């Protein structure tokens, strides 16, 4: 397969307009908004797939090499077998379990230095850690991680599902990067002002989502009464376009706050974040970002800016305490955001996508590895040698075709001297340098992708224990850096969106269940009041760090340099205290361990049963200390005033 593309260069000319782009605002008429969106998409498509970047070509090549579709099958002869040793796939499947096996620990920082705020942060910390470990969220992260080295981007989308649960709930899903068009003028994915997502829906689903545009949708899709039933199931692609712009701020207080800021160029302006849905020339709907509280609510506050508690409302209404009204917004974020979380790693600040990827950098080594393997295979096949027969031997072509020279039960008779009728040409097998180069390319590829032999679970006979440890630490350091910029960052943003949705939509109590380390299940109610302004979600421990701690825990255990509880905690197993208790009882009192943990007897009943059992040699029902066959000891003679 012929892959040709040029490296991109950053072209910047000072004192010039970089690119003419149409503005996107909600104030535009629908026809103008459609034209503006189309021009934006076309400009980005031209940029990404032009001669400099050739995004589609490179993405296709990355994907084909990952799945093993390598080389040109038309160049393989019938008697040959293509040599494809897919090292890239092996390396990716080594990295992914390390990156995803243990998700990071998250912490919600309290907004205030008060016990109440710390308690709220503790409850939310438990919530976000439980949430990020849900199977569906782990899968979303895993797929976005796999997309990144192939498509130079991983995409996760946060959304509110009004049909989930009794009152609706939030969720996350991955979006295929080829269904996303990003603002190409932005230096990074975090700075884009424009995101266009291609959403595939049936005509019926589009009508259900945008019922006010039913007639226009039917007309655009050529749906008539006669073909209604067969057309409604047809899949169409609509554009979901998120964009932002700046507009004059009419809020007097906000303008005064801006005037006091250190950004005089933004005085009196506010950022507006919006979304619209488009199909062909038709705008289906447009609105401000629905995941942001734009209006707020009026709240009665005390003089120190705290909300008036319900028990103090009577005093506030009668004027016994001084109060004031304030506009309160139910937002966790400090500014409106697009509901997309982008995974990037090889950012260069030239455009939002990664500049390159680990798969792209390994392709040339994979190609050379396959070439050398094919060469070795061909040379070894030729080393079997060739039989040559003379026409003077009396053999015809058909006879020779039927001959099997490797059959020990087949003999051959020829006319004339044998040395004039037959000859055998011997070829040499592949020399050692070819095998060495094959192995060298393999090791270079794995080293480049951060998956040396020790990380893959292999042990080199010529490598020392110290060398193996250094290789492993180098690989884990590289993978940990990738995880920090991708999975950890995405986890923080996902749970930031979780708190935004809670703050915005949890007006009613939502019950959440938690599974404890000891296997117990607890329930807790959450409302929007639990999320305070100023809270922050941060990663407190990376998943790769925890994996390294687990490996070190096993090494310390082998050297007998740790206690059971510390080992179970570092190994990350469930119920570490319970496991320690069981281990100690198993070692010190096996019978009690058997009765309590295997037979399931209650400890209190066991103790009572032991108290009721007679002491060997003691007379049942007799005075304590009496022995069978002997008279009980005489009762003590008590003097007046003496004590027993």
PDB file of N, CA and C in Angstrom, residues 423-484:
ATOM      1  N   UNK A 423      20.818 -33.138 -11.344  1.00  0.00           N
ATOM      2  CA  UNK A 423      21.719 -32.352 -10.493  1.00  0.00           C
ATOM      3  C   UNK A 423      20.891 -31.716  -9.379  1.00  0.00           C
ATOM      4  N   UNK A 424      21.545 -31.362  -8.314  1.00  0.00           N
ATOM      5  CA  UNK A 424      20.866 -30.744  -7.153  1.00  0.00           C
ATOM      6  C   UNK A 424      21.617 -29.474  -6.760  1.00  0.00           C
ATOM      7  N   UNK A 425      20.886 -28.353  -6.724  1.00  0.00           N
ATOM      8  CA  UNK A 425      21.476 -27.059  -6.363  1.00  0.00           C
ATOM      9  C   UNK A 425      21.119 -26.747  -4.916  1.00  0.00           C
ATOM     10  N   UNK A 426      22.106 -26.564  -4.092  1.00  0.00           N
ATOM     11  CA  UNK A 426      21.908 -26.279  -2.666  1.00  0.00           C
ATOM     12  C   UNK A 426      22.049 -24.782  -2.406  1.00  0.00           C
ATOM     13  N   UNK A 427      21.075 -24.161  -1.692  1.00  0.00           N
ATOM     14  CA  UNK A 427      21.145 -22.742  -1.310  1.00  0.00           C
ATOM     15  C   UNK A 427      21.447 -22.627   0.173  1.00  0.00           C
ATOM     16  N   UNK A 428      21.930 -21.453   0.551  1.00  0.00           N
ATOM     17  CA  UNK A 428      22.279 -21.210   1.943  1.00  0.00           C
ATOM     18  C   UNK A 428      21.078 -20.661   2.714  1.00  0.00           C
ATOM     19  N   UNK A 429      20.866 -21.097   3.947  1.00  0.00           N
ATOM     20  CA  UNK A 429      19.785 -20.522   4.767  1.00  0.00           C
ATOM     21  C   UNK A 429      20.129 -19.090   5.188  1.00  0.00           C
ATOM     22  N   UNK A 430      19.163 -18.431   5.807  1.00  0.00           N
ATOM     23  CA  UNK A 430      19.367 -17.037   6.240  1.00  0.00           C
ATOM     24  C   UNK A 430      20.524 -16.953   7.225  1.00  0.00           C
ATOM     25  N   UNK A 431      21.449 -16.007   7.028  1.00  0.00           N
ATOM     26  CA  UNK A 431      22.597 -15.888   7.933  1.00  0.00           C
ATOM     27  C   UNK A 431      22.202 -15.259   9.261  1.00  0.00           C
ATOM     28  N   UNK A 432      23.087 -15.380  10.231  1.00  0.00           N
ATOM     29  CA  UNK A 432      22.823 -14.873  11.585  1.00  0.00           C
ATOM     30  C   UNK A 432      22.553 -13.373  11.626  1.00  0.00           C
ATOM     31  N   UNK A 433      23.259 -12.523  10.825  1.00  0.00           N
ATOM     32  CA  UNK A 433      22.972 -11.075  10.905  1.00  0.00           C
ATOM     33  C   UNK A 433      21.521 -10.713  10.630  1.00  0.00           C
ATOM     34  N   UNK A 434      20.841 -11.483   9.769  1.00  0.00           N
ATOM     35  CA  UNK A 434      19.432 -11.178   9.512  1.00  0.00           C
ATOM     36  C   UNK A 434      18.577 -11.439  10.751  1.00  0.00           C
ATOM     37  N   UNK A 435      18.857 -12.539  11.446  1.00  0.00           N
ATOM     38  CA  UNK A 435      18.138 -12.825  12.693  1.00  0.00           C
ATOM     39  C   UNK A 435      18.426 -11.760  13.744  1.00  0.00           C
ATOM     40  N   UNK A 436      19.656 -11.288  13.778  1.00  0.00           N
ATOM     41  CA  UNK A 436      20.029 -10.255  14.750  1.00  0.00           C
ATOM     42  C   UNK A 436      19.297  -8.943  14.458  1.00  0.00           C
ATOM     43  N   UNK A 437      19.211  -8.601  13.160  1.00  0.00           N
ATOM     44  CA  UNK A 437      18.500  -7.377  12.798  1.00  0.00           C
ATOM     45  C   UNK A 437      17.008  -7.511  13.101  1.00  0.00           C
ATOM     46  N   UNK A 438      16.449  -8.699  12.859  1.00  0.00           N
ATOM     47  CA  UNK A 438      15.045  -8.935  13.167  1.00  0.00           C
ATOM     48  C   UNK A 438      14.775  -8.718  14.653  1.00  0.00           C
ATOM     49  N   UNK A 439      15.639  -9.262  15.498  1.00  0.00           N
ATOM     50  CA  UNK A 439      15.477  -9.111  16.939  1.00  0.00           C
ATOM     51  C   UNK A 439      15.720  -7.669  17.383  1.00  0.00           C
ATOM     52  N   UNK A 440      16.680  -6.997  16.723  1.00  0.00           N
ATOM     53  CA  UNK A 440      16.985  -5.611  17.084  1.00  0.00           C
ATOM     54  C   UNK A 440      15.803  -4.698  16.775  1.00  0.00           C
ATOM     55  N   UNK A 441      15.168  -4.889  15.594  1.00  0.00           N
ATOM     56  CA  UNK A 441      13.993  -4.082  15.250  1.00  0.00           C
ATOM     57  C   UNK A 441      12.864  -4.318  16.248  1.00  0.00           C
ATOM     58  N   UNK A 442      12.700  -5.561  16.646  1.00  0.00           N
ATOM     59  CA  UNK A 442      11.661  -5.904  17.624  1.00  0.00           C
ATOM     60  C   UNK A 442      11.910  -5.181  18.949  1.00  0.00           C
ATOM     61  N   UNK A 443      13.137  -5.247  19.431  1.00  0.00           N
ATOM     62  CA  UNK A 443      13.457  -4.604  20.714  1.00  0.00           C
ATOM     63  C   UNK A 443      13.356  -3.090  20.622  1.00  0.00           C
ATOM     64  N   UNK A 444      13.762  -2.515  19.481  1.00  0.00           N
ATOM     65  CA  UNK A 444      13.671  -1.066  19.325  1.00  0.00           C
ATOM     66  C   UNK A 444      12.214  -0.608  19.319  1.00  0.00           C
ATOM     67  N   UNK A 445      11.348  -1.380  18.656  1.00  0.00           N
ATOM     68  CA  UNK A 445       9.935  -1.001  18.603  1.00  0.00           C
ATOM     69  C   UNK A 445       9.319  -1.054  20.001  1.00  0.00           C
ATOM     70  N   UNK A 446       9.574  -2.136  20.729  1.00  0.00           N
ATOM     71  CA  UNK A 446       9.007  -2.250  22.074  1.00  0.00           C
ATOM     72  C   UNK A 446       9.558  -1.171  23.001  1.00  0.00           C
ATOM     73  N   UNK A 447      10.844  -0.840  22.856  1.00  0.00           N
ATOM     74  CA  UNK A 447      11.423   0.208  23.694  1.00  0.00           C
ATOM     75  C   UNK A 447      10.804   1.564  23.370  1.00  0.00           C
ATOM     76  N   UNK A 448      10.576   1.823  22.089  1.00  0.00           N
ATOM     77  CA  UNK A 448       9.981   3.101  21.689  1.00  0.00           C
ATOM     78  C   UNK A 448       8.564   3.251  22.229  1.00  0.00           C
ATOM     79  N   UNK A 449       7.833   2.141  22.330  1.00  0.00           N
ATOM     80  CA  UNK A 449       6.458   2.192  22.814  1.00  0.00           C
ATOM     81  C   UNK A 449       6.358   1.974  24.322  1.00  0.00           C
ATOM     82  N   UNK A 450       7.505   1.812  24.996  1.00  0.00           N
ATOM     83  CA  UNK A 450       7.492   1.680  26.451  1.00  0.00           C
ATOM     84  C   UNK A 450       7.047   0.326  26.931  1.00  0.00           C
ATOM     85  N   UNK A 451       7.394  -0.736  26.181  1.00  0.00           N
ATOM     86  CA  UNK A 451       7.002  -2.097  26.572  1.00  0.00           C
ATOM     87  C   UNK A 451       8.191  -3.036  26.412  1.00  0.00           C
ATOM     88  N   UNK A 452       9.236  -2.804  27.184  1.00  0.00           N
ATOM     89  CA  UNK A 452      10.394  -3.696  27.141  1.00  0.00           C
ATOM     90  C   UNK A 452      10.011  -5.084  27.651  1.00  0.00           C
ATOM     91  N   UNK A 453      10.964  -6.015  27.557  1.00  0.00           N
ATOM     92  CA  UNK A 453      10.671  -7.425  27.839  1.00  0.00           C
ATOM     93  C   UNK A 453      10.080  -7.635  29.233  1.00  0.00           C
ATOM     94  N   UNK A 454      10.632  -6.962  30.243  1.00  0.00           N
ATOM     95  CA  UNK A 454      10.135  -7.170  31.612  1.00  0.00           C
ATOM     96  C   UNK A 454       8.698  -6.705  31.762  1.00  0.00           C
ATOM     97  N   UNK A 455       8.338  -5.623  31.082  1.00  0.00           N
ATOM     98  CA  UNK A 455       6.968  -5.127  31.145  1.00  0.00           C
ATOM     99  C   UNK A 455       6.008  -6.095  30.467  1.00  0.00           C
ATOM    100  N   UNK A 456       6.484  -6.781  29.432  1.00  0.00           N
ATOM    101  CA  UNK A 456       5.646  -7.755  28.723  1.00  0.00           C
ATOM    102  C   UNK A 456       5.631  -9.111  29.424  1.00  0.00           C
ATOM    103  N   UNK A 457       6.373  -9.242  30.533  1.00  0.00           N
ATOM    104  CA  UNK A 457       6.390 -10.504  31.253  1.00  0.00           C
ATOM    105  C   UNK A 457       7.416 -11.485  30.747  1.00  0.00           C
ATOM    106  N   UNK A 458       8.397 -10.996  29.959  1.00  0.00           N
ATOM    107  CA  UNK A 458       9.458 -11.855  29.456  1.00  0.00           C
ATOM    108  C   UNK A 458      10.739 -11.571  30.222  1.00  0.00           C
ATOM    109  N   UNK A 459      11.624 -12.565  30.280  1.00  0.00           N
ATOM    110  CA  UNK A 459      12.889 -12.395  30.984  1.00  0.00           C
ATOM    111  C   UNK A 459      14.036 -12.730  30.039  1.00  0.00           C
ATOM    112  N   UNK A 460      14.953 -11.790  29.890  1.00  0.00           N
ATOM    113  CA  UNK A 460      16.107 -12.012  29.030  1.00  0.00           C
ATOM    114  C   UNK A 460      17.183 -12.751  29.811  1.00  0.00           C
ATOM    115  N   UNK A 461      17.721 -13.858  29.259  1.00  0.00           N
ATOM    116  CA  UNK A 461      18.727 -14.630  29.999  1.00  0.00           C
ATOM    117  C   UNK A 461      20.042 -13.882  30.189  1.00  0.00           C
ATOM    118  N   UNK A 462      20.280 -12.858  29.362  1.00  0.00           N
ATOM    119  CA  UNK A 462      21.546 -12.128  29.439  1.00  0.00           C
ATOM    120  C   UNK A 462      21.439 -10.846  30.251  1.00  0.00           C
ATOM    121  N   UNK A 463      20.269 -10.579  30.842  1.00  0.00           N
ATOM    122  CA  UNK A 463      20.064  -9.316  31.553  1.00  0.00           C
ATOM    123  C   UNK A 463      20.117  -9.548  33.057  1.00  0.00           C
ATOM    124  N   UNK A 464      20.751  -8.627  33.778  1.00  0.00           N
ATOM    125  CA  UNK A 464      20.840  -8.721  35.233  1.00  0.00           C
ATOM    126  C   UNK A 464      19.529  -8.269  35.866  1.00  0.00           C
ATOM    127  N   UNK A 465      19.354  -8.613  37.147  1.00  0.00           N
ATOM    128  CA  UNK A 465      18.141  -8.212  37.857  1.00  0.00           C
ATOM    129  C   UNK A 465      18.033  -6.693  37.942  1.00  0.00           C
ATOM    130  N   UNK A 466      19.182  -6.029  38.128  1.00  0.00           N
ATOM    131  CA  UNK A 466      19.176  -4.554  38.187  1.00  0.00           C
ATOM    132  C   UNK A 466      18.761  -3.966  36.850  1.00  0.00           C
ATOM    133  N   UNK A 467      19.283  -4.546  35.762  1.00  0.00           N
ATOM    134  CA  UNK A 467      18.922  -4.059  34.438  1.00  0.00           C
ATOM    135  C   UNK A 467      17.442  -4.228  34.150  1.00  0.00           C
ATOM    136  N   UNK A 468      16.895  -5.365  34.545  1.00  0.00           N
ATOM    137  CA  UNK A 468      15.467  -5.601  34.352  1.00  0.00           C
ATOM    138  C   UNK A 468      14.634  -4.594  35.130  1.00  0.00           C
ATOM    139  N   UNK A 469      15.055  -4.295  36.355  1.00  0.00           N
ATOM    140  CA  UNK A 469      14.339  -3.325  37.180  1.00  0.00           C
ATOM    141  C   UNK A 469      14.374  -1.936  36.541  1.00  0.00           C
ATOM    142  N   UNK A 470      15.519  -1.557  35.975  1.00  0.00           N
ATOM    143  CA  UNK A 470      15.646  -0.249  35.330  1.00  0.00           C
ATOM    144  C   UNK A 470      14.741  -0.159  34.105  1.00  0.00           C
ATOM    145  N   UNK A 471      14.702  -1.232  33.310  1.00  0.00           N
ATOM    146  CA  UNK A 471      13.825  -1.241  32.141  1.00  0.00           C
ATOM    147  C   UNK A 471      12.370  -1.087  32.559  1.00  0.00           C
ATOM    148  N   UNK A 472      11.973  -1.826  33.590  1.00  0.00           N
ATOM    149  CA  UNK A 472      10.584  -1.775  34.031  1.00  0.00           C
ATOM    150  C   UNK A 472      10.221  -0.389  34.547  1.00  0.00           C
ATOM    151  N   UNK A 473      11.113   0.205  35.340  1.00  0.00           N
ATOM    152  CA  UNK A 473      10.830   1.532  35.875  1.00  0.00           C
ATOM    153  C   UNK A 473      10.766   2.570  34.758  1.00  0.00           C
ATOM    154  N   UNK A 474      11.615   2.410  33.735  1.00  0.00           N
ATOM    155  CA  UNK A 474      11.574   3.346  32.601  1.00  0.00           C
ATOM    156  C   UNK A 474      10.244   3.216  31.862  1.00  0.00           C
ATOM    157  N   UNK A 475       9.791   1.973  31.640  1.00  0.00           N
ATOM    158  CA  UNK A 475       8.511   1.763  30.963  1.00  0.00           C
ATOM    159  C   UNK A 475       7.358   2.322  31.777  1.00  0.00           C
ATOM    160  N   UNK A 476       7.349   2.020  33.077  1.00  0.00           N
ATOM    161  CA  UNK A 476       6.255   2.486  33.923  1.00  0.00           C
ATOM    162  C   UNK A 476       6.275   4.009  34.045  1.00  0.00           C
ATOM    163  N   UNK A 477       7.455   4.599  34.027  1.00  0.00           N
ATOM    164  CA  UNK A 477       7.528   6.060  34.053  1.00  0.00           C
ATOM    165  C   UNK A 477       6.931   6.667  32.806  1.00  0.00           C
ATOM    166  N   UNK A 478       7.214   6.064  31.651  1.00  0.00           N
ATOM    167  CA  UNK A 478       6.662   6.561  30.391  1.00  0.00           C
ATOM    168  C   UNK A 478       5.144   6.381  30.357  1.00  0.00           C
ATOM    169  N   UNK A 479       4.688   5.186  30.757  1.00  0.00           N
ATOM    170  CA  UNK A 479       3.242   4.924  30.742  1.00  0.00           C
ATOM    171  C   UNK A 479       2.525   5.806  31.761  1.00  0.00           C
ATOM    172  N   UNK A 480       3.139   6.016  32.918  1.00  0.00           N
ATOM    173  CA  UNK A 480       2.526   6.863  33.947  1.00  0.00           C
ATOM    174  C   UNK A 480       2.375   8.296  33.450  1.00  0.00           C
ATOM    175  N   UNK A 481       3.344   8.766  32.674  1.00  0.00           N
ATOM    176  CA  UNK A 481       3.250  10.117  32.119  1.00  0.00           C
ATOM    177  C   UNK A 481       2.088  10.207  31.133  1.00  0.00           C
ATOM    178  N   UNK A 482       1.928   9.174  30.286  1.00  0.00           N
ATOM    179  CA  UNK A 482       0.797   9.156  29.363  1.00  0.00           C
ATOM    180  C   UNK A 482      -0.521   9.111  30.128  1.00  0.00           C
ATOM    181  N   UNK A 483      -0.583   8.291  31.157  1.00  0.00           N
ATOM    182  CA  UNK A 483      -1.810   8.160  31.951  1.00  0.00           C
ATOM    183  C   UNK A 483      -2.146   9.478  32.647  1.00  0.00           C
ATOM    184  N   UNK A 484      -1.138  10.159  33.155  1.00  0.00           N
ATOM    185  CA  UNK A 484      -1.362  11.425  33.852  1.00  0.00           C
ATOM    186  C   UNK A 484      -2.002  12.459  32.929  1.00  0.00           C
TER     187      UNK A 484
END
